[in-house]
GROMACS .gro file of C-alpha atoms in nm:
model
  335
    1MET     CA    1   0.002   0.016  -0.032
    2LEU     CA    2   0.160   0.327  -0.112
    3PRO     CA    3   0.193   0.631   0.180
    4ASN     CA    4  -0.043   0.877   0.177
    5PRO     CA    5   0.109   1.193   0.023
    6LEU     CA    6  -0.033   1.447   0.223
    7LYS     CA    7   0.085   1.245   0.533
    8THR     CA    8   0.413   1.161   0.388
    9CYS     CA    9   0.488   1.536   0.357
   10PHE     CA   10   0.355   1.654   0.712
   11VAL     CA   11   0.576   1.361   0.833
   12ILE     CA   12   0.917   1.541   0.573
   13GLY     CA   13   0.836   1.874   0.728
   14LEU     CA   14   0.780   1.745   1.075
   15LEU     CA   15   1.173   1.597   1.043
   16LEU     CA   16   1.243   1.899   0.861
   17CYS     CA   17   1.122   2.104   1.098
   18THR     CA   18   1.297   1.932   1.445
   19TRP     CA   19   1.603   1.963   1.172
   20GLN     CA   20   1.647   2.342   1.201
   21ALA     CA   21   1.530   2.343   1.587
   22HIS     CA   22   1.879   2.134   1.685
   23ALA     CA   23   2.084   2.303   1.371
   24GLN     CA   24   2.001   2.653   1.512
   25LYS     CA   25   2.168   2.499   1.813
   26GLU     CA   26   2.489   2.461   1.681
   27ASN     CA   27   2.860   2.484   1.873
   28LEU     CA   28   2.955   2.787   1.846
   29ALA     CA   29   3.286   2.727   1.995
   30ARG     CA   30   3.467   2.646   1.640
   31ASP     CA   31   3.362   3.002   1.538
   32PHE     CA   32   3.511   3.172   1.837
   33SER     CA   33   3.771   3.386   1.724
   34PHE     CA   34   3.501   3.565   1.506
   35PHE     CA   35   3.358   3.657   1.828
   36GLN     CA   36   3.649   3.757   1.961
   37ASN     CA   37   3.743   3.983   1.670
   38LYS     CA   38   3.338   4.097   1.730
   39SER     CA   39   3.409   4.213   2.077
   40ARG     CA   40   3.581   4.517   1.957
   41GLU     CA   41   3.256   4.647   1.703
   42PHE     CA   42   3.063   4.560   2.119
   43SER     CA   43   3.300   4.777   2.249
   44ALA     CA   44   3.351   5.038   2.010
   45TRP     CA   45   2.958   5.089   2.002
   46LEU     CA   46   2.957   5.130   2.462
   47ASP     CA   47   3.198   5.419   2.342
   48LYS     CA   48   2.947   5.560   2.077
   49THR     CA   49   2.633   5.499   2.310
   50GLY     CA   50   2.800   5.692   2.602
   51LEU     CA   51   2.775   5.337   2.803
   52GLY     CA   52   3.168   5.323   2.757
   53LYS     CA   53   3.187   5.579   3.002
   54SER     CA   54   3.044   5.303   3.308
   55LEU     CA   55   3.076   5.012   3.133
   56ALA     CA   56   3.376   4.856   2.990
   57PHE     CA   57   3.414   4.493   2.812
   58ASP     CA   58   3.601   4.229   2.950
   59LEU     CA   59   3.579   3.896   2.804
   60VAL     CA   60   3.348   3.642   2.581
   61GLN     CA   61   3.392   3.293   2.682
   62MET     CA   62   3.194   2.961   2.543
   63ARG     CA   63   3.015   2.756   2.806
   64PRO     CA   64   2.857   2.434   2.691
   65LEU     CA   65   2.505   2.380   2.662
   66SER     CA   66   2.323   2.076   2.702
   67ILE     CA   67   2.000   2.096   2.412
   68GLY     CA   68   1.926   1.742   2.488
   69ASP     CA   69   1.939   1.445   2.221
   70GLY     CA   70   2.294   1.375   2.273
   71ILE     CA   71   2.310   1.653   2.020
   72ASP     CA   72   2.604   1.879   2.143
   73SER     CA   73   2.639   2.317   2.196
   74THR     CA   74   2.731   2.580   2.313
   75GLU     CA   75   2.686   2.897   2.475
   76LEU     CA   76   2.837   3.255   2.375
   77GLU     CA   77   2.881   3.424   2.692
   78LEU     CA   78   2.931   3.805   2.753
   79VAL     CA   79   3.102   3.936   3.069
   80LEU     CA   80   3.075   4.367   3.106
   81LEU     CA   81   3.295   4.530   3.437
   82ILE     CA   82   3.146   4.836   3.602
   83ARG     CA   83   3.432   5.058   3.659
   84THR     CA   84   3.432   5.048   4.037
   85ASN     CA   85   3.561   4.807   4.300
   86ASP     CA   86   3.265   4.868   4.528
   87PRO     CA   87   2.978   4.705   4.480
   88ASP     CA   88   2.740   4.999   4.644
   89SER     CA   89   2.885   5.261   4.444
   90ALA     CA   90   2.804   4.975   4.120
   91ILE     CA   91   2.455   4.956   4.256
   92GLY     CA   92   2.418   5.321   4.196
   93ILE     CA   93   2.574   5.339   3.882
   94TRP     CA   94   2.392   5.067   3.728
   95GLN     CA   95   2.086   5.248   3.868
   96GLY     CA   96   2.153   5.591   3.684
   97LEU     CA   97   2.237   5.454   3.334
   98LYS     CA   98   1.919   5.240   3.374
   99LYS     CA   99   1.728   5.606   3.442
  100GLY     CA  100   1.886   5.716   3.132
  101PHE     CA  101   1.838   5.454   2.905
  102ASP     CA  102   1.512   5.294   3.047
  103SER     CA  103   1.186   5.361   2.825
  104PRO     CA  104   0.834   5.217   2.857
  105ASP     CA  105   0.854   5.051   2.620
  106ASP     CA  106   1.221   4.904   2.616
  107SER     CA  107   1.520   4.901   2.868
  108LEU     CA  108   1.838   4.903   2.922
  109GLU     CA  109   1.935   4.513   2.966
  110ASN     CA  110   1.721   4.468   2.625
  111ILE     CA  111   1.918   4.718   2.410
  112LEU     CA  112   2.273   4.551   2.594
  113TYR     CA  113   2.135   4.180   2.447
  114ARG     CA  114   2.035   4.323   2.155
  115THR     CA  115   2.279   4.426   2.011
  116PHE     CA  116   2.527   4.182   2.184
  117ILE     CA  117   2.347   3.916   1.947
  118HIS     CA  118   2.311   4.112   1.675
  119GLN     CA  119   2.695   4.212   1.663
  120MET     CA  120   2.783   3.840   1.724
  121GLU     CA  121   2.529   3.711   1.502
  122ILE     CA  122   2.427   3.427   1.738
  123PRO     CA  123   2.052   3.231   1.798
  124GLY     CA  124   1.947   3.471   2.090
  125GLN     CA  125   1.872   3.198   2.307
  126GLN     CA  126   2.274   3.094   2.269
  127GLY     CA  127   2.382   3.367   2.481
  128SER     CA  128   2.384   3.550   2.797
  129ILE     CA  129   2.545   3.887   2.947
  130GLN     CA  130   2.700   3.882   3.283
  131VAL     CA  131   2.758   4.266   3.465
  132CYS     CA  132   2.998   4.242   3.728
  133ILE     CA  133   3.272   4.424   3.883
  134ARG     CA  134   3.659   4.300   3.989
  135ASP     CA  135   3.744   4.364   4.359
  136LYS     CA  136   4.139   4.528   4.452
  137LYS     CA  137   4.270   4.191   4.366
  138ARG     CA  138   4.116   4.162   4.007
  139ASP     CA  139   3.876   3.892   4.133
  140TYR     CA  140   3.483   3.916   4.015
  141ASN     CA  141   3.301   4.033   4.347
  142ARG     CA  142   3.014   3.793   4.449
  143CYS     CA  143   2.830   4.094   4.570
  144PHE     CA  144   2.762   4.223   4.292
  145TYR     CA  145   2.627   3.996   3.956
  146ILE     CA  146   2.364   4.048   3.693
  147TYR     CA  147   2.247   3.784   3.424
  148ILE     CA  148   2.060   3.868   3.128
  149TRP     CA  149   1.929   3.614   2.863
  150GLN     CA  150   1.706   3.557   2.581
  151GLU     CA  151   1.449   3.202   2.662
  152ALA     CA  152   1.118   3.112   2.469
  153ASP     CA  153   0.786   3.222   2.637
  154GLU     CA  154   0.439   3.048   2.567
  155ALA     CA  155   0.287   3.381   2.529
  156LEU     CA  156   0.528   3.638   2.334
  157GLY     CA  157   0.793   3.363   2.135
  158THR     CA  158   1.041   3.535   2.260
  159LYS     CA  159   1.160   3.720   2.606
  160ILE     CA  160   1.496   3.870   2.742
  161LYS     CA  161   1.487   3.815   3.075
  162SER     CA  162   1.763   3.969   3.389
  163GLU     CA  163   1.833   3.887   3.719
  164TYR     CA  164   2.019   4.103   3.980
  165HIS     CA  165   2.207   3.974   4.274
  166PHE     CA  166   2.331   4.210   4.524
  167LYS     CA  167   2.422   4.053   4.801
  168GLU     CA  168   2.386   4.192   5.199
  169CYS     CA  169   2.794   4.112   5.174
  170LYS     CA  170   2.867   4.464   5.406
  171SER     CA  171   2.612   4.493   5.695
  172ARG     CA  172   2.588   4.308   5.990
  173THR     CA  173   2.255   4.131   6.101
  174PHE     CA  174   2.160   4.050   6.437
  175GLU     CA  175   1.842   3.887   6.640
  176ILE     CA  176   1.634   4.021   6.989
  177THR     CA  177   1.422   3.845   7.093
  178VAL     CA  178   1.195   4.005   7.415
  179THR     CA  179   0.934   3.835   7.612
  180PRO     CA  180   0.745   3.964   7.901
  181PRO     CA  181   0.810   3.868   8.267
  182PRO     CA  182   0.592   3.631   8.425
  183VAL     CA  183   0.213   3.699   8.523
  184LYS     CA  184   0.216   3.925   8.835
  185ILE     CA  185  -0.075   3.823   9.112
  186ARG     CA  186  -0.142   3.986   9.342
  187GLY     CA  187  -0.396   4.031   9.701
  188LYS     CA  188  -0.586   3.722   9.781
  189GLY     CA  189  -0.908   3.520   9.701
  190LYS     CA  190  -1.183   3.681   9.610
  191THR     CA  191  -0.942   4.009   9.603
  192THR     CA  192  -0.665   3.825   9.346
  193LYS     CA  193  -0.570   4.079   9.020
  194ILE     CA  194  -0.390   3.878   8.809
  195ILE     CA  195  -0.173   4.186   8.572
  196LYS     CA  196  -0.115   4.024   8.218
  197PRO     CA  197   0.223   4.237   8.080
  198LYS     CA  198   0.160   4.390   7.776
  199ILE     CA  199   0.403   4.349   7.502
  200PRO     CA  200   0.477   4.662   7.280
  201ALA     CA  201   0.369   4.672   6.958
  202ALA     CA  202   0.575   4.767   6.699
  203ASN     CA  203   0.553   5.109   6.672
  204GLN     CA  204   0.637   5.137   7.065
  205VAL     CA  205   0.969   4.944   6.969
  206PHE     CA  206   1.026   5.179   6.676
  207GLU     CA  207   1.025   5.473   6.895
  208VAL     CA  208   1.255   5.319   7.166
  209ILE     CA  209   1.506   5.259   6.883
  210ARG     CA  210   1.402   5.600   6.757
  211ARG     CA  211   1.555   5.788   7.089
  212TYR     CA  212   1.821   5.595   7.128
  213ALA     CA  213   1.994   5.689   6.779
  214ILE     CA  214   1.921   6.031   6.846
  215ASP     CA  215   2.060   5.973   7.264
  216SER     CA  216   2.290   5.733   7.195
  217VAL     CA  217   2.424   5.893   6.862
  218LEU     CA  218   2.315   6.204   6.731
  219HIS     CA  219   2.361   6.355   7.101
  220GLN     CA  220   2.720   6.226   7.149
  221PRO     CA  221   2.902   6.554   7.327
  222ARG     CA  222   3.221   6.471   7.062
  223TYR     CA  223   2.994   6.694   6.835
  224ARG     CA  224   2.969   6.982   7.119
  225THR     CA  225   3.322   6.968   7.247
  226GLY     CA  226   3.477   6.659   7.125
  227ASN     CA  227   3.687   6.625   6.783
  228CYS     CA  228   3.416   6.585   6.615
  229THR     CA  229   3.271   6.919   6.579
  230ASP     CA  230   3.282   6.989   6.271
  231ARG     CA  231   3.027   6.740   6.166
  232SER     CA  232   2.673   6.771   6.197
  233PRO     CA  233   2.460   6.402   6.290
  234ARG     CA  234   2.160   6.391   6.163
  235PHE     CA  235   1.868   6.142   5.997
  236GLU     CA  236   1.874   6.135   5.573
  237THR     CA  237   1.564   6.171   5.456
  238ASP     CA  238   1.508   5.839   5.300
  239SER     CA  239   1.403   5.739   5.603
  240LEU     CA  240   1.097   5.487   5.618
  241ARG     CA  241   0.882   5.363   5.881
  242THR     CA  242   0.562   5.127   5.807
  243SER     CA  243   0.386   4.874   6.020
  244ASN     CA  244   0.631   4.618   6.043
  245ALA     CA  245   0.978   4.782   5.919
  246PHE     CA  246   1.202   5.069   6.018
  247ARG     CA  247   1.484   5.182   5.822
  248PHE     CA  248   1.687   5.517   5.872
  249THR     CA  249   2.023   5.644   5.814
  250LEU     CA  250   2.273   5.843   5.997
  251ALA     CA  251   2.482   6.062   5.842
  252ASP     CA  252   2.786   6.284   5.931
  253LEU     CA  253   2.883   6.090   6.173
  254GLY     CA  254   3.278   5.996   6.369
  255GLN     CA  255   3.409   5.810   6.552
  256GLU     CA  256   3.082   5.592   6.581
  257VAL     CA  257   3.248   5.313   6.422
  258ILE     CA  258   3.607   5.407   6.357
  259PRO     CA  259   3.851   5.534   6.558
  260PRO     CA  260   4.072   5.843   6.424
  261TYR     CA  261   4.344   5.702   6.214
  262THR     CA  262   4.702   5.838   6.045
  263LEU     CA  263   4.621   5.911   5.682
  264LEU     CA  264   4.937   6.094   5.478
  265GLY     CA  265   5.106   6.175   5.802
  266PHE     CA  266   4.796   6.341   5.905
  267THR     CA  267   4.558   6.178   6.185
  268THR     CA  268   4.197   6.192   6.081
  269ILE     CA  269   3.831   6.081   6.172
  270ALA     CA  270   3.636   5.903   5.887
  271MET     CA  271   3.366   6.013   5.778
  272GLU     CA  272   3.107   5.770   5.824
  273ARG     CA  273   2.734   5.708   5.718
  274LEU     CA  274   2.534   5.428   5.889
  275THR     CA  275   2.217   5.249   5.795
  276TYR     CA  276   2.009   5.086   6.049
  277GLN     CA  277   1.713   4.789   5.905
  278PHE     CA  278   1.456   4.706   6.223
  279GLU     CA  279   1.205   4.465   6.149
  280TYR     CA  280   0.906   4.358   6.370
  281TYR     CA  281   0.778   3.981   6.407
  282PRO     CA  282   0.540   3.875   6.634
  283ILE     CA  283   0.580   3.534   6.825
  284GLN     CA  284   0.390   3.362   7.093
  285GLY     CA  285   0.392   3.545   7.405
  286GLY     CA  286   0.620   3.817   7.269
  287PHE     CA  287   0.813   3.936   6.923
  288THR     CA  288   1.130   3.916   6.784
  289LEU     CA  289   1.338   4.198   6.613
  290LYS     CA  290   1.603   4.160   6.350
  291CYS     CA  291   1.841   4.421   6.266
  292ILE     CA  292   2.097   4.489   5.963
  293ILE     CA  293   2.402   4.719   6.008
  294GLU     CA  294   2.547   4.891   5.707
  295GLY     CA  295   2.840   5.095   5.777
  296LYS     CA  296   3.013   5.363   5.518
  297TYR     CA  297   3.308   5.595   5.567
  298GLY     CA  298   3.470   5.861   5.376
  299SER     CA  299   3.820   5.981   5.403
  300GLY     CA  300   3.709   6.274   5.684
  301PHE     CA  301   3.931   6.516   5.484
  302PHE     CA  302   3.579   6.614   5.296
  303LYS     CA  303   3.232   6.496   5.276
  304PRO     CA  304   3.198   6.277   5.030
  305ARG     CA  305   2.908   6.170   4.749
  306VAL     CA  306   2.649   5.868   4.898
  307SER     CA  307   2.801   5.711   4.554
  308GLY     CA  308   3.144   5.796   4.712
  309TYR     CA  309   3.134   5.638   5.039
  310MET     CA  310   3.339   5.267   5.118
  311ASN     CA  311   3.233   4.995   5.275
  312MET     CA  312   3.352   4.932   5.604
  313GLU     CA  313   3.423   4.582   5.547
  314PRO     CA  314   3.644   4.409   5.490
  315ASP     CA  315   3.938   4.684   5.639
  316TYR     CA  316   3.702   4.810   5.940
  317ASN     CA  317   3.547   4.430   5.978
  318ASP     CA  318   3.623   4.393   6.332
  319TYR     CA  319   3.514   4.788   6.430
  320LEU     CA  320   3.192   4.676   6.267
  321GLU     CA  321   3.135   4.366   6.397
  322ALA     CA  322   3.191   4.504   6.739
  323TYR     CA  323   2.968   4.803   6.686
  324SER     CA  324   2.683   4.572   6.603
  325ASN     CA  325   2.721   4.380   6.944
  326LYS     CA  326   2.732   4.708   7.172
  327VAL     CA  327   2.392   4.804   6.994
  328ARG     CA  328   2.205   4.472   7.060
  329ARG     CA  329   2.304   4.500   7.394
  330ASP     CA  330   2.210   4.850   7.424
  331ILE     CA  331   1.838   4.850   7.264
  332GLN     CA  332   1.803   4.498   7.425
  333LYS     CA  333   1.826   4.727   7.772
  334ARG     CA  334   1.570   4.953   7.658
  335LEU     CA  335   1.305   4.684   7.568
   0.00000   0.00000   0.00000
């Protein structure tokens, strides 16, 4: 019996489509020298658009890509560097770039990725971009990492996606758990009264913390008659207080965490900027208070911009740890 012509055409077409799908996932490694040459064009494009002031081409590399059915393939990775060694500065630079390039219909990530696959002449789903920073030792810093790629989407066909990995590498965390004292009993017999201790609500706890920041940090005598009379310690305007969280930054501080140090033959007091974030979690019979403290500093010779502050870690790691423990003890006493 001869096969149905339509059925035969359908089978051949299906096989052809399958072969084409696999063919798109070609092994790109054989063209690696081509990609290296093309990377110069991408670097020139960064400079032409103005992105080169903040972003630098680092390298292209191949990564094995498993696509099933025993077919070997590869993915082309483009690594870009933000021109800083500091994770927090990198975040500020990236956000500034997005503010300049993002629109309701497009984004910086989309622009970078479209240009990348166009210039490299590769299928959209066989590439990825990594945006990183290097530390002072030229190693990649694990505290800052952006990943951009394209994948199939059932509704949109293909879609460029991105993931941000900004880790809390430069902060100190601690928890305080508060439970009320035992129930008090007054009187005897019919006059007995049971007095249940009151558990402070989140707003009350945050008010205790606010008063602590004022009394124990901002009103330190050294800002009036001591070594820091040139400072004006204050709350910054980015404070945020909600029903279960309280975040604030104290700026223009001195000797709060870092002691005086000698720089270029001069004794100086670092310009400190501390950010505190508290979260209140009710528990059975009490509450838990979680806190993150992030410390930054400037040289002390002049007041840096916010993006110009450096993280206290790793150079002042021990001081920040000791300060975090002190804050935990002080607040626990007040609660």
